[in-house]
Amino acid sequence: MLLAGQIVEPAHGTKPQPSVEDWMQHAVERMEEELVSRYGEDQAPRIRRGLAQVASFWRTEDGGPEIFENFTRINFAGDQQTLDRMFGRFQFLLENLDGRMNQIILAMRWQADLDLGPLLPMDGVAAGYDPSDHINDDLFANKLAFAVLLNFPLTTLEERLANGEGWTRRQWAEARLAQRFARRIPADVQQRLSRVSADTDAYIAGYNIWMDHVLDSDGRKLFPEDMKLLAHWNLRDQIKADYGDDESGLAKQRTIQRIMERIVDQSIPAVVIDNPGVDWNPWTNQAFRAGDTDGPGAAVADRVIAGQPEPDTRYVMLLNAFRAQRDVDAYSPTAPNFIRRRFDEGREITEERAAEMFRKVLASPLLEKVARLIEERLGRPLEPFDIWYDGFHARGAYSESALDDITRERYPNPEAFAADMPRMLIDLGFSEDKARQIASHIAVDPARGSGHAWGASMKGAKSRLRTRVGSRGMDYKGYNIAVHEFGHNVEQTISLYDVEYYSLAGVPNTAFTEAAAFVFQSRDLELLGLSRPDLESRSLEVIGEFWGTAEIAAVALVDMGVWHWMYEHPDATPAELKLATIQIARDVWNDYYAPLFGVRDVTLLAVYSHMIHSFLYLPDYPIGHMIARQVKEHLEKAEHYGTEFERLYRIGDVSPDLWMKNATGDRVGPEALLNATGRALEEVTAR
């Protein structure tokens, strides 16, 4: 193979080579004739396709016509044996490259991601450094990427959807190998994107509200000492937990809603963010030096401090993310904007189809039926925060504090959760040997943020499960997140170790790994030994899934709308983006929720932190819920749950509909969820 180091540079003083456009067509024609003559007419389609693919990415710095011709002459695999060798070697090389880069990135982010003490300025710099940013650039420069493009098919989404069902596993693996080089992004552009990603991660990871310093509308402190909640995850989860608080739950929920609204419109005083030295009344928006405030008259004037609003930092971050992604657009000819890349390439579900699925859930008459059922269960009219109503879950029988006591005692530290993972897998139906094997490939870390799962990328390395673990142990929120992330890790392990080709490892898109996480998370109480759901409990769980899917589908529509607005207004200021985001959130609310709640112009749908640091990730959640319902119903029919879970996640990274057809016999869609919800409502209302 002709590598970059073997290219002979022109001697000093020679004339510069002509542009690629001046000679490429003739060079391609010459090489096509030569290679067909050498390898036979039956190889002509492969030769033509490979030459065209290489030509489309070749740049002046890659060399002139002689280098192009010599490269393609040497590196075209004209017989099956050579092609097999090349395919196998790329599987080996890329797994080792990805895996070791992943380990370096984990190390660089270690302090920023884990709760290991105060951050130093250097930690943010380290987290923003991603050595893999240069890999794609390097592989084009040394021409390994061109070797792939010369020999393996670069397919479009339309081709994969139209023909993929008839492909062999090897054909799918070849297609995924070539897809890796569908874009040629310069390292400096990729590095800017990594820096922005690290900045937004750090911003969100530190966005804590000290709830024991928050005052309700009467100036009272409602929340327990040392309660620190991360926006938006923990704030939302506290709303869910407070449905079990008969004494002050409603006041707490209303106060959290007001906090969320101030985060969205950026009227929140900057001084209260992650600051236990300040008391704050989100109703009046006054900030005070921390004291013994306990009642309307206790917040004396001499403790009032200037609480300047956060200076639209949330929207500065979002604009930075947009501009970094827009820099990539020029290097992505088949998906020329980030929205297309997220849907057509990342999800392999078009944006139009995804939006249609979301609207089908939100426009379903089932939404109003569930809303009325919630009102009946609450004994009051719905309020906006009830989009997160959690009373359908079996944990409604347990208070948050009781659940905290159970999980803290069982999991005083991350090591205790790790030690219990084999038992949990066995309880879920995995064989003892498989349970221990899977658990041995997963490590548990204390998260600085809300928690996440990080796959291994190569055999022999461990996937990382991150969740919050407090000084008194893992509370229920941390446990619930940990079980969710555990589902991700189990999927990551099976789809890495048990898939025959490395380029097929994983799942079609992140919605499928979210489905695995949701399947695990739905059984969190069962894994604590607290309940085995009866028919009514299972019906209520389905209704809760539907209500949650509708909520996150609305959030996803807001996320999608904001990215469209940014592309339509590329020179917008943070203040303009803030106003647009608020209006988009209001519009989606007014379309689907205002008729049910009797309240217009609510902004809560824009509070999700994913909008700022995960870059158009939110649509994966409603798709994941739909997939999870399809997977759950299939697994419930399986004789051996764990064995069937393994089979599903060994399917690997094929197209979403093909994966689902192989798994359950149907394509991806909301129908299973809608049908199950209809049956569940009949069951619940009949009692």
PDB file of N, CA and C in Angstrom, residues 37-96:
ATOM      1  N   SER A  37      -8.874  -4.324 -17.293  1.00  0.00           N
ATOM      2  CA  SER A  37      -8.052  -5.213 -18.116  1.00  0.00           C
ATOM      3  C   SER A  37      -7.334  -6.246 -17.256  1.00  0.00           C
ATOM      4  N   ARG A  38      -6.879  -5.832 -16.069  1.00  0.00           N
ATOM      5  CA  ARG A  38      -6.129  -6.734 -15.194  1.00  0.00           C
ATOM      6  C   ARG A  38      -7.033  -7.739 -14.483  1.00  0.00           C
ATOM      7  N   TYR A  39      -8.203  -7.277 -13.979  1.00  0.00           N
ATOM      8  CA  TYR A  39      -9.004  -8.133 -13.103  1.00  0.00           C
ATOM      9  C   TYR A  39     -10.261  -8.698 -13.762  1.00  0.00           C
ATOM     10  N   GLY A  40     -10.590  -8.226 -14.943  1.00  0.00           N
ATOM     11  CA  GLY A  40     -11.726  -8.804 -15.649  1.00  0.00           C
ATOM     12  C   GLY A  40     -12.972  -7.937 -15.582  1.00  0.00           C
ATOM     13  N   GLU A  41     -13.838  -8.171 -16.557  1.00  0.00           N
ATOM     14  CA  GLU A  41     -15.047  -7.364 -16.686  1.00  0.00           C
ATOM     15  C   GLU A  41     -15.996  -7.555 -15.505  1.00  0.00           C
ATOM     16  N   ASP A  42     -15.949  -8.711 -14.847  1.00  0.00           N
ATOM     17  CA  ASP A  42     -16.854  -8.933 -13.717  1.00  0.00           C
ATOM     18  C   ASP A  42     -16.526  -8.022 -12.531  1.00  0.00           C
ATOM     19  N   GLN A  43     -15.302  -7.468 -12.513  1.00  0.00           N
ATOM     20  CA  GLN A  43     -14.919  -6.536 -11.453  1.00  0.00           C
ATOM     21  C   GLN A  43     -15.176  -5.077 -11.832  1.00  0.00           C
ATOM     22  N   ALA A  44     -15.662  -4.847 -13.046  1.00  0.00           N
ATOM     23  CA  ALA A  44     -15.826  -3.476 -13.538  1.00  0.00           C
ATOM     24  C   ALA A  44     -16.734  -2.620 -12.648  1.00  0.00           C
ATOM     25  N   PRO A  45     -17.889  -3.125 -12.184  1.00  0.00           N
ATOM     26  CA  PRO A  45     -18.734  -2.273 -11.326  1.00  0.00           C
ATOM     27  C   PRO A  45     -18.012  -1.851 -10.043  1.00  0.00           C
ATOM     28  N   ARG A  46     -17.282  -2.775  -9.413  1.00  0.00           N
ATOM     29  CA  ARG A  46     -16.537  -2.435  -8.205  1.00  0.00           C
ATOM     30  C   ARG A  46     -15.451  -1.407  -8.504  1.00  0.00           C
ATOM     31  N   ILE A  47     -14.776  -1.596  -9.628  1.00  0.00           N
ATOM     32  CA  ILE A  47     -13.690  -0.685 -10.002  1.00  0.00           C
ATOM     33  C   ILE A  47     -14.227   0.719 -10.226  1.00  0.00           C
ATOM     34  N   ARG A  48     -15.316   0.823 -10.992  1.00  0.00           N
ATOM     35  CA  ARG A  48     -15.874   2.138 -11.281  1.00  0.00           C
ATOM     36  C   ARG A  48     -16.352   2.828 -10.006  1.00  0.00           C
ATOM     37  N   ARG A  49     -17.026   2.056  -9.162  1.00  0.00           N
ATOM     38  CA  ARG A  49     -17.531   2.646  -7.924  1.00  0.00           C
ATOM     39  C   ARG A  49     -16.367   3.090  -7.039  1.00  0.00           C
ATOM     40  N   GLY A  50     -15.367   2.244  -6.857  1.00  0.00           N
ATOM     41  CA  GLY A  50     -14.249   2.572  -5.987  1.00  0.00           C
ATOM     42  C   GLY A  50     -13.472   3.781  -6.469  1.00  0.00           C
ATOM     43  N   LEU A  51     -13.214   3.858  -7.763  1.00  0.00           N
ATOM     44  CA  LEU A  51     -12.492   5.013  -8.306  1.00  0.00           C
ATOM     45  C   LEU A  51     -13.286   6.301  -8.111  1.00  0.00           C
ATOM     46  N   ALA A  52     -14.598   6.219  -8.330  1.00  0.00           N
ATOM     47  CA  ALA A  52     -15.432   7.412  -8.157  1.00  0.00           C
ATOM     48  C   ALA A  52     -15.434   7.864  -6.703  1.00  0.00           C
ATOM     49  N   GLN A  53     -15.460   6.902  -5.777  1.00  0.00           N
ATOM     50  CA  GLN A  53     -15.471   7.259  -4.357  1.00  0.00           C
ATOM     51  C   GLN A  53     -14.163   7.912  -3.943  1.00  0.00           C
ATOM     52  N   VAL A  54     -13.052   7.369  -4.391  1.00  0.00           N
ATOM     53  CA  VAL A  54     -11.757   7.962  -4.063  1.00  0.00           C
ATOM     54  C   VAL A  54     -11.651   9.358  -4.670  1.00  0.00           C
ATOM     55  N   ALA A  55     -12.057   9.485  -5.931  1.00  0.00           N
ATOM     56  CA  ALA A  55     -11.950  10.769  -6.627  1.00  0.00           C
ATOM     57  C   ALA A  55     -12.758  11.858  -5.922  1.00  0.00           C
ATOM     58  N   SER A  56     -13.913  11.487  -5.349  1.00  0.00           N
ATOM     59  CA  SER A  56     -14.778  12.493  -4.746  1.00  0.00           C
ATOM     60  C   SER A  56     -14.179  13.092  -3.483  1.00  0.00           C
ATOM     61  N   PHE A  57     -13.220  12.407  -2.854  1.00  0.00           N
ATOM     62  CA  PHE A  57     -12.611  12.915  -1.625  1.00  0.00           C
ATOM     63  C   PHE A  57     -11.162  13.375  -1.815  1.00  0.00           C
ATOM     64  N   TRP A  58     -10.595  13.142  -2.960  1.00  0.00           N
ATOM     65  CA  TRP A  58      -9.177  13.468  -3.205  1.00  0.00           C
ATOM     66  C   TRP A  58      -8.986  14.977  -3.275  1.00  0.00           C
ATOM     67  N   ARG A  59      -7.918  15.462  -2.649  1.00  0.00           N
ATOM     68  CA  ARG A  59      -7.597  16.879  -2.652  1.00  0.00           C
ATOM     69  C   ARG A  59      -6.211  17.096  -3.226  1.00  0.00           C
ATOM     70  N   THR A  60      -5.915  18.330  -3.510  1.00  0.00           N
ATOM     71  CA  THR A  60      -4.619  18.662  -4.092  1.00  0.00           C
ATOM     72  C   THR A  60      -3.470  18.170  -3.218  1.00  0.00           C
ATOM     73  N   GLU A  61      -3.610  18.296  -1.895  1.00  0.00           N
ATOM     74  CA  GLU A  61      -2.520  17.894  -1.005  1.00  0.00           C
ATOM     75  C   GLU A  61      -2.314  16.380  -0.974  1.00  0.00           C
ATOM     76  N   ASP A  62      -3.253  15.611  -1.517  1.00  0.00           N
ATOM     77  CA  ASP A  62      -3.098  14.156  -1.545  1.00  0.00           C
ATOM     78  C   ASP A  62      -2.158  13.697  -2.663  1.00  0.00           C
ATOM     79  N   GLY A  63      -1.849  14.590  -3.589  1.00  0.00           N
ATOM     80  CA  GLY A  63      -0.928  14.243  -4.659  1.00  0.00           C
ATOM     81  C   GLY A  63      -1.536  14.461  -6.035  1.00  0.00           C
ATOM     82  N   GLY A  64      -0.680  14.403  -7.060  1.00  0.00           N
ATOM     83  CA  GLY A  64      -1.106  14.601  -8.429  1.00  0.00           C
ATOM     84  C   GLY A  64      -1.548  13.310  -9.089  1.00  0.00           C
ATOM     85  N   PRO A  65      -1.710  13.327 -10.407  1.00  0.00           N
ATOM     86  CA  PRO A  65      -2.240  12.164 -11.121  1.00  0.00           C
ATOM     87  C   PRO A  65      -1.377  10.921 -10.988  1.00  0.00           C
ATOM     88  N   GLU A  66      -0.058  11.078 -10.943  1.00  0.00           N
ATOM     89  CA  GLU A  66       0.805   9.908 -10.833  1.00  0.00           C
ATOM     90  C   GLU A  66       0.596   9.196  -9.508  1.00  0.00           C
ATOM     91  N   ILE A  67       0.492   9.990  -8.446  1.00  0.00           N
ATOM     92  CA  ILE A  67       0.269   9.398  -7.121  1.00  0.00           C
ATOM     93  C   ILE A  67      -1.106   8.756  -7.048  1.00  0.00           C
ATOM     94  N   PHE A  68      -2.120   9.429  -7.587  1.00  0.00           N
ATOM     95  CA  PHE A  68      -3.470   8.860  -7.603  1.00  0.00           C
ATOM     96  C   PHE A  68      -3.482   7.520  -8.339  1.00  0.00           C
ATOM     97  N   GLU A  69      -2.885   7.502  -9.506  1.00  0.00           N
ATOM     98  CA  GLU A  69      -2.912   6.280 -10.315  1.00  0.00           C
ATOM     99  C   GLU A  69      -2.118   5.164  -9.644  1.00  0.00           C
ATOM    100  N   ASN A  70      -0.972   5.500  -9.085  1.00  0.00           N
ATOM    101  CA  ASN A  70      -0.170   4.477  -8.429  1.00  0.00           C
ATOM    102  C   ASN A  70      -0.884   3.925  -7.196  1.00  0.00           C
ATOM    103  N   PHE A  71      -1.543   4.819  -6.440  1.00  0.00           N
ATOM    104  CA  PHE A  71      -2.291   4.364  -5.262  1.00  0.00           C
ATOM    105  C   PHE A  71      -3.393   3.377  -5.655  1.00  0.00           C
ATOM    106  N   THR A  72      -4.221   3.738  -6.613  1.00  0.00           N
ATOM    107  CA  THR A  72      -5.337   2.863  -6.980  1.00  0.00           C
ATOM    108  C   THR A  72      -4.833   1.569  -7.621  1.00  0.00           C
ATOM    109  N   ARG A  73      -3.727   1.635  -8.358  1.00  0.00           N
ATOM    110  CA  ARG A  73      -3.145   0.443  -8.988  1.00  0.00           C
ATOM    111  C   ARG A  73      -2.693  -0.568  -7.928  1.00  0.00           C
ATOM    112  N   ILE A  74      -2.064  -0.051  -6.869  1.00  0.00           N
ATOM    113  CA  ILE A  74      -1.503  -0.920  -5.832  1.00  0.00           C
ATOM    114  C   ILE A  74      -2.574  -1.442  -4.877  1.00  0.00           C
ATOM    115  N   ASN A  75      -3.578  -0.622  -4.598  1.00  0.00           N
ATOM    116  CA  ASN A  75      -4.469  -0.913  -3.475  1.00  0.00           C
ATOM    117  C   ASN A  75      -5.830  -1.476  -3.840  1.00  0.00           C
ATOM    118  N   PHE A  76      -6.143  -1.602  -5.118  1.00  0.00           N
ATOM    119  CA  PHE A  76      -7.415  -2.238  -5.447  1.00  0.00           C
ATOM    120  C   PHE A  76      -7.298  -3.742  -5.219  1.00  0.00           C
ATOM    121  N   ALA A  77      -8.231  -4.285  -4.414  1.00  0.00           N
ATOM    122  CA  ALA A  77      -8.261  -5.729  -4.132  1.00  0.00           C
ATOM    123  C   ALA A  77      -9.100  -6.403  -5.205  1.00  0.00           C
ATOM    124  N   GLY A  78      -8.428  -6.976  -6.187  1.00  0.00           N
ATOM    125  CA  GLY A  78      -9.125  -7.482  -7.367  1.00  0.00           C
ATOM    126  C   GLY A  78      -9.614  -8.913  -7.257  1.00  0.00           C
ATOM    127  N   ASP A  79      -9.338  -9.591  -6.144  1.00  0.00           N
ATOM    128  CA  ASP A  79      -9.853 -10.949  -5.960  1.00  0.00           C
ATOM    129  C   ASP A  79     -10.399 -11.068  -4.549  1.00  0.00           C
ATOM    130  N   GLN A  80     -11.265 -12.048  -4.331  1.00  0.00           N
ATOM    131  CA  GLN A  80     -11.973 -12.169  -3.068  1.00  0.00           C
ATOM    132  C   GLN A  80     -11.030 -12.437  -1.900  1.00  0.00           C
ATOM    133  N   GLN A  81      -9.981 -13.218  -2.126  1.00  0.00           N
ATOM    134  CA  GLN A  81      -9.064 -13.534  -1.030  1.00  0.00           C
ATOM    135  C   GLN A  81      -8.373 -12.275  -0.513  1.00  0.00           C
ATOM    136  N   THR A  82      -7.924 -11.430  -1.437  1.00  0.00           N
ATOM    137  CA  THR A  82      -7.275 -10.179  -1.025  1.00  0.00           C
ATOM    138  C   THR A  82      -8.272  -9.249  -0.346  1.00  0.00           C
ATOM    139  N   LEU A  83      -9.486  -9.204  -0.883  1.00  0.00           N
ATOM    140  CA  LEU A  83     -10.523  -8.358  -0.277  1.00  0.00           C
ATOM    141  C   LEU A  83     -10.837  -8.823   1.144  1.00  0.00           C
ATOM    142  N   ASP A  84     -10.900 -10.141   1.345  1.00  0.00           N
ATOM    143  CA  ASP A  84     -11.167 -10.677   2.684  1.00  0.00           C
ATOM    144  C   ASP A  84     -10.060 -10.300   3.660  1.00  0.00           C
ATOM    145  N   ARG A  85      -8.813 -10.412   3.196  1.00  0.00           N
ATOM    146  CA  ARG A  85      -7.698 -10.041   4.063  1.00  0.00           C
ATOM    147  C   ARG A  85      -7.786  -8.563   4.454  1.00  0.00           C
ATOM    148  N   MET A  86      -8.048  -7.727   3.463  1.00  0.00           N
ATOM    149  CA  MET A  86      -8.125  -6.293   3.723  1.00  0.00           C
ATOM    150  C   MET A  86      -9.265  -5.988   4.700  1.00  0.00           C
ATOM    151  N   PHE A  87     -10.426  -6.603   4.490  1.00  0.00           N
ATOM    152  CA  PHE A  87     -11.577  -6.391   5.367  1.00  0.00           C
ATOM    153  C   PHE A  87     -11.228  -6.798   6.804  1.00  0.00           C
ATOM    154  N   GLY A  88     -10.632  -7.961   6.969  1.00  0.00           N
ATOM    155  CA  GLY A  88     -10.264  -8.446   8.298  1.00  0.00           C
ATOM    156  C   GLY A  88      -9.266  -7.545   8.990  1.00  0.00           C
ATOM    157  N   ARG A  89      -8.302  -7.038   8.237  1.00  0.00           N
ATOM    158  CA  ARG A  89      -7.295  -6.178   8.850  1.00  0.00           C
ATOM    159  C   ARG A  89      -7.883  -4.838   9.281  1.00  0.00           C
ATOM    160  N   PHE A  90      -8.813  -4.317   8.500  1.00  0.00           N
ATOM    161  CA  PHE A  90      -9.457  -3.073   8.926  1.00  0.00           C
ATOM    162  C   PHE A  90     -10.306  -3.295  10.170  1.00  0.00           C
ATOM    163  N   GLN A  91     -10.947  -4.463  10.295  1.00  0.00           N
ATOM    164  CA  GLN A  91     -11.706  -4.751  11.514  1.00  0.00           C
ATOM    165  C   GLN A  91     -10.776  -4.710  12.729  1.00  0.00           C
ATOM    166  N   PHE A  92      -9.621  -5.332  12.589  1.00  0.00           N
ATOM    167  CA  PHE A  92      -8.637  -5.367  13.684  1.00  0.00           C
ATOM    168  C   PHE A  92      -8.088  -3.973  13.985  1.00  0.00           C
ATOM    169  N   LEU A  93      -7.674  -3.255  12.940  1.00  0.00           N
ATOM    170  CA  LEU A  93      -7.056  -1.948  13.136  1.00  0.00           C
ATOM    171  C   LEU A  93      -8.014  -0.958  13.775  1.00  0.00           C
ATOM    172  N   LEU A  94      -9.245  -0.909  13.268  1.00  0.00           N
ATOM    173  CA  LEU A  94     -10.170   0.107  13.740  1.00  0.00           C
ATOM    174  C   LEU A  94     -10.654  -0.184  15.156  1.00  0.00           C
ATOM    175  N   GLU A  95     -10.824  -1.454  15.510  1.00  0.00           N
ATOM    176  CA  GLU A  95     -11.200  -1.762  16.888  1.00  0.00           C
ATOM    177  C   GLU A  95     -10.101  -1.316  17.846  1.00  0.00           C
ATOM    178  N   ASN A  96      -8.858  -1.602  17.508  1.00  0.00           N
ATOM    179  CA  ASN A  96      -7.762  -1.196  18.373  1.00  0.00           C
ATOM    180  C   ASN A  96      -7.596   0.314  18.404  1.00  0.00           C
TER     181      ASN A  96
END
